[in-house]
Backbone as numpy.savetxt, mean C-alpha at the origin, in Angstrom:
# Nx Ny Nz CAx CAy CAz Cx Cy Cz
-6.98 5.71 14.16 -6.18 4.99 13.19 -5.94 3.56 13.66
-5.63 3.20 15.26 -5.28 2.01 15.88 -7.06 1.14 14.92
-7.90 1.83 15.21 -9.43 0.99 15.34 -9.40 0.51 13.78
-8.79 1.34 12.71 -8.77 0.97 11.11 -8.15 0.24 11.31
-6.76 0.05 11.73 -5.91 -0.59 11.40 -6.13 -2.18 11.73
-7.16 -2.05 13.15 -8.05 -3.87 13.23 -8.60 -4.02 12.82
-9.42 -3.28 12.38 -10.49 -3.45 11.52 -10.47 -4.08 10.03
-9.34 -3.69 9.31 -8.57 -4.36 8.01 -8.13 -5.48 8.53
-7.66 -5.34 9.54 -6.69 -6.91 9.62 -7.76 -7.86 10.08
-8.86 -8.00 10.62 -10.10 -8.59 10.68 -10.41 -8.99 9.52
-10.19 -8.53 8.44 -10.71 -8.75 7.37 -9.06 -9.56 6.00
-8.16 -9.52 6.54 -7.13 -10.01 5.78 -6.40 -9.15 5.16
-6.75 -7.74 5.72 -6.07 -6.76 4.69 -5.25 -5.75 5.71
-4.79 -4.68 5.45 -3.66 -4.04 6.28 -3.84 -2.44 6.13
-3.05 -1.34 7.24 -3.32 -0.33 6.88 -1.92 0.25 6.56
-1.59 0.70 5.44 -0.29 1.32 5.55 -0.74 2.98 4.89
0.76 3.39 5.65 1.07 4.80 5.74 1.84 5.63 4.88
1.84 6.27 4.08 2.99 7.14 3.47 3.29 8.80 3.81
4.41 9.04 3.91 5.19 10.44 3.62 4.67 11.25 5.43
4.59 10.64 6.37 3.87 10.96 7.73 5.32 12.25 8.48
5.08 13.20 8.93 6.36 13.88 9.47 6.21 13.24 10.97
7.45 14.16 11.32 7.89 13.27 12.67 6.73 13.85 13.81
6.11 14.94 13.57 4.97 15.18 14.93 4.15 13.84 14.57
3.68 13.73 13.70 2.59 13.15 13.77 3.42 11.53 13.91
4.40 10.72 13.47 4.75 10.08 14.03 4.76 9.30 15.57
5.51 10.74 16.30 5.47 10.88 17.64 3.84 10.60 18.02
3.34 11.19 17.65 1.39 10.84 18.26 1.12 9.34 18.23
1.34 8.73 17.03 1.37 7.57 16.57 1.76 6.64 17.67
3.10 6.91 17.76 3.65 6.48 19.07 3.04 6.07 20.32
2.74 7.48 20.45 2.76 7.67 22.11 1.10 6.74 22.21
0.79 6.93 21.49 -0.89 6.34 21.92 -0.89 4.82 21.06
0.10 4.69 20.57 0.03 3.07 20.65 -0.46 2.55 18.85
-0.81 4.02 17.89 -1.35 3.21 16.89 -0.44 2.43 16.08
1.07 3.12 16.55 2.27 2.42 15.33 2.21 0.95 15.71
1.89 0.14 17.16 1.72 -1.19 17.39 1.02 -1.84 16.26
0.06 -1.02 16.06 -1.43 -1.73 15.81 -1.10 -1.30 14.10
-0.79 -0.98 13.66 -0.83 -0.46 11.90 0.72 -1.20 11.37
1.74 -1.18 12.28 3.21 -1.92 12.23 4.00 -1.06 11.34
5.57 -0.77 12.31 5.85 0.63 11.50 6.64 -0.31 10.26
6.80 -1.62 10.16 6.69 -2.15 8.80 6.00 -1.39 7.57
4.98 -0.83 8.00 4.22 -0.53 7.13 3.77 1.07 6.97
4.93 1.55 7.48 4.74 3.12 7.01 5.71 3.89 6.25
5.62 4.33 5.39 7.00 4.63 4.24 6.90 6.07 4.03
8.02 6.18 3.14 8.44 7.50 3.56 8.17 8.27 2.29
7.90 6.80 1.41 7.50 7.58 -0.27 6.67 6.21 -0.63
6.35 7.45 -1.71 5.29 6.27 -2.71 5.18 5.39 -3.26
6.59 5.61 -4.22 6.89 4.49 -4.78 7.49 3.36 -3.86
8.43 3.97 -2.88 8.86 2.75 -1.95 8.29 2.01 -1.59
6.36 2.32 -1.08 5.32 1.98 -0.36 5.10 0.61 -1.64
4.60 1.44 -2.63 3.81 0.41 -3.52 4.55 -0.64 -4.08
6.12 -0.45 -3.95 6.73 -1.64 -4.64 6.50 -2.84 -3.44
7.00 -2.12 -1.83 6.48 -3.08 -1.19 5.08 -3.96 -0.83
4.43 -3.51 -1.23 2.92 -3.57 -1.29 2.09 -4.45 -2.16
3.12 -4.14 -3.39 2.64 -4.83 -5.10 2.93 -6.44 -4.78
4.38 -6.21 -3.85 4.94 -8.03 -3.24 3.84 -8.66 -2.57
3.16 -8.07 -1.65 1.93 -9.13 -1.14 0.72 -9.14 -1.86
0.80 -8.51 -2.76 -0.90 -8.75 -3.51 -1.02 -10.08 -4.43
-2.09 -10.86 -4.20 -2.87 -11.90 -4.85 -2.60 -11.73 -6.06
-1.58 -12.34 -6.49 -1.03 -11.79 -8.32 -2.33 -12.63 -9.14
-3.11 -13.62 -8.67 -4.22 -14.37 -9.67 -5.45 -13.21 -9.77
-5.56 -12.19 -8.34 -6.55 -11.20 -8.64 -6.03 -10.40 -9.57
-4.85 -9.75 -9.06 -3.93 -8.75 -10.33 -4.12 -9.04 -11.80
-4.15 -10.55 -11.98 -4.36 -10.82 -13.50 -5.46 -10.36 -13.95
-6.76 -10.81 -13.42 -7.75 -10.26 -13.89 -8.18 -9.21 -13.93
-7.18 -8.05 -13.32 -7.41 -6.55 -13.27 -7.54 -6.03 -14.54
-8.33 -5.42 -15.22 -7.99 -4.51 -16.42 -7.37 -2.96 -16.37
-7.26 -2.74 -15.02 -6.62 -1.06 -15.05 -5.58 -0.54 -15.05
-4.44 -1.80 -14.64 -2.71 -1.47 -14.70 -2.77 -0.50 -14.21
-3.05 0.07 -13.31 -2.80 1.51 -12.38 -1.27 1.84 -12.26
-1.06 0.82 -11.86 0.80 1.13 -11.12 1.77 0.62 -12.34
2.74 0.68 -12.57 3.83 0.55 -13.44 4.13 -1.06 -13.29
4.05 -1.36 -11.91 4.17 -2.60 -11.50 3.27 -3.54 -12.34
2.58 -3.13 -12.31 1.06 -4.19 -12.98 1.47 -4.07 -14.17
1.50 -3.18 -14.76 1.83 -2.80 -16.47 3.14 -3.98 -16.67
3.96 -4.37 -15.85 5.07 -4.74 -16.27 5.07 -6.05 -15.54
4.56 -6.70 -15.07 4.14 -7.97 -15.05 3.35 -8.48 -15.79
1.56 -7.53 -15.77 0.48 -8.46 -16.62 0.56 -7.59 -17.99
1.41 -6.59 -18.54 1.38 -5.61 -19.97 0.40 -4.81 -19.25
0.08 -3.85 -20.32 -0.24 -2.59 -20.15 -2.08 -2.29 -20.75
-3.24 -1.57 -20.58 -4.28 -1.81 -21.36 -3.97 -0.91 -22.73
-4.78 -1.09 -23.92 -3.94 -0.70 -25.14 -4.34 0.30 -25.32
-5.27 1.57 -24.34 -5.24 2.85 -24.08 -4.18 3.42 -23.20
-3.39 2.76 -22.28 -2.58 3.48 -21.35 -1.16 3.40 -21.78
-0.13 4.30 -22.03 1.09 4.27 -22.19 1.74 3.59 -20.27
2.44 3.34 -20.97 3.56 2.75 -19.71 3.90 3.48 -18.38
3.51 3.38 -17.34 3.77 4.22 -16.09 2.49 5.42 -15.87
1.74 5.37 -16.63 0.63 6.02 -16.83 -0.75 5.21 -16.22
-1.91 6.03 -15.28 -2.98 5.03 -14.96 -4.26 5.45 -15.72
């Protein structure tokens, strides 16, 4: 996980984590990958994850997205006129 987690950031992008229990935490730990991935970036839910997440994305790429996946997108750039609201 440490080797993904440079491997994205080599490239401008990041690795984050969701819903992880505490063993596997502890592993994380002990061998050093929470340094390297930043426990900034491991959440405990989904939605928590993606609202934080939706904040660093390139909102000029977001525009040109047509898929509104997340609720977030739907409610910044509208919605596509097949997808109801909160729906991907």
């Amino acid at each position: 996980m440490a080797e993904e987690a440079k491997r994205r950031a080599r490239y401008g992008g990041a690795m984050y984590i969701i819903n992880i229990k505490k063993g596997l935490w502890d592993a994380l730990e002990k061998y050093g990958c929470l340094d390297e991935i930043g426990e900034n970036r491991v959440f405990q839910g989904e939605a928590v994850a993606i609202r934080a997440i939706y904040q660093k994305l390139d909102k000029s790429i977001c525009a040109g997205c047509s898929k509104r996946i997340f609720k977030e997108c739907q409610t910044e750039f509208g919605r596509s006129k097949s997808q109801p609201l909160g729906q991907p």
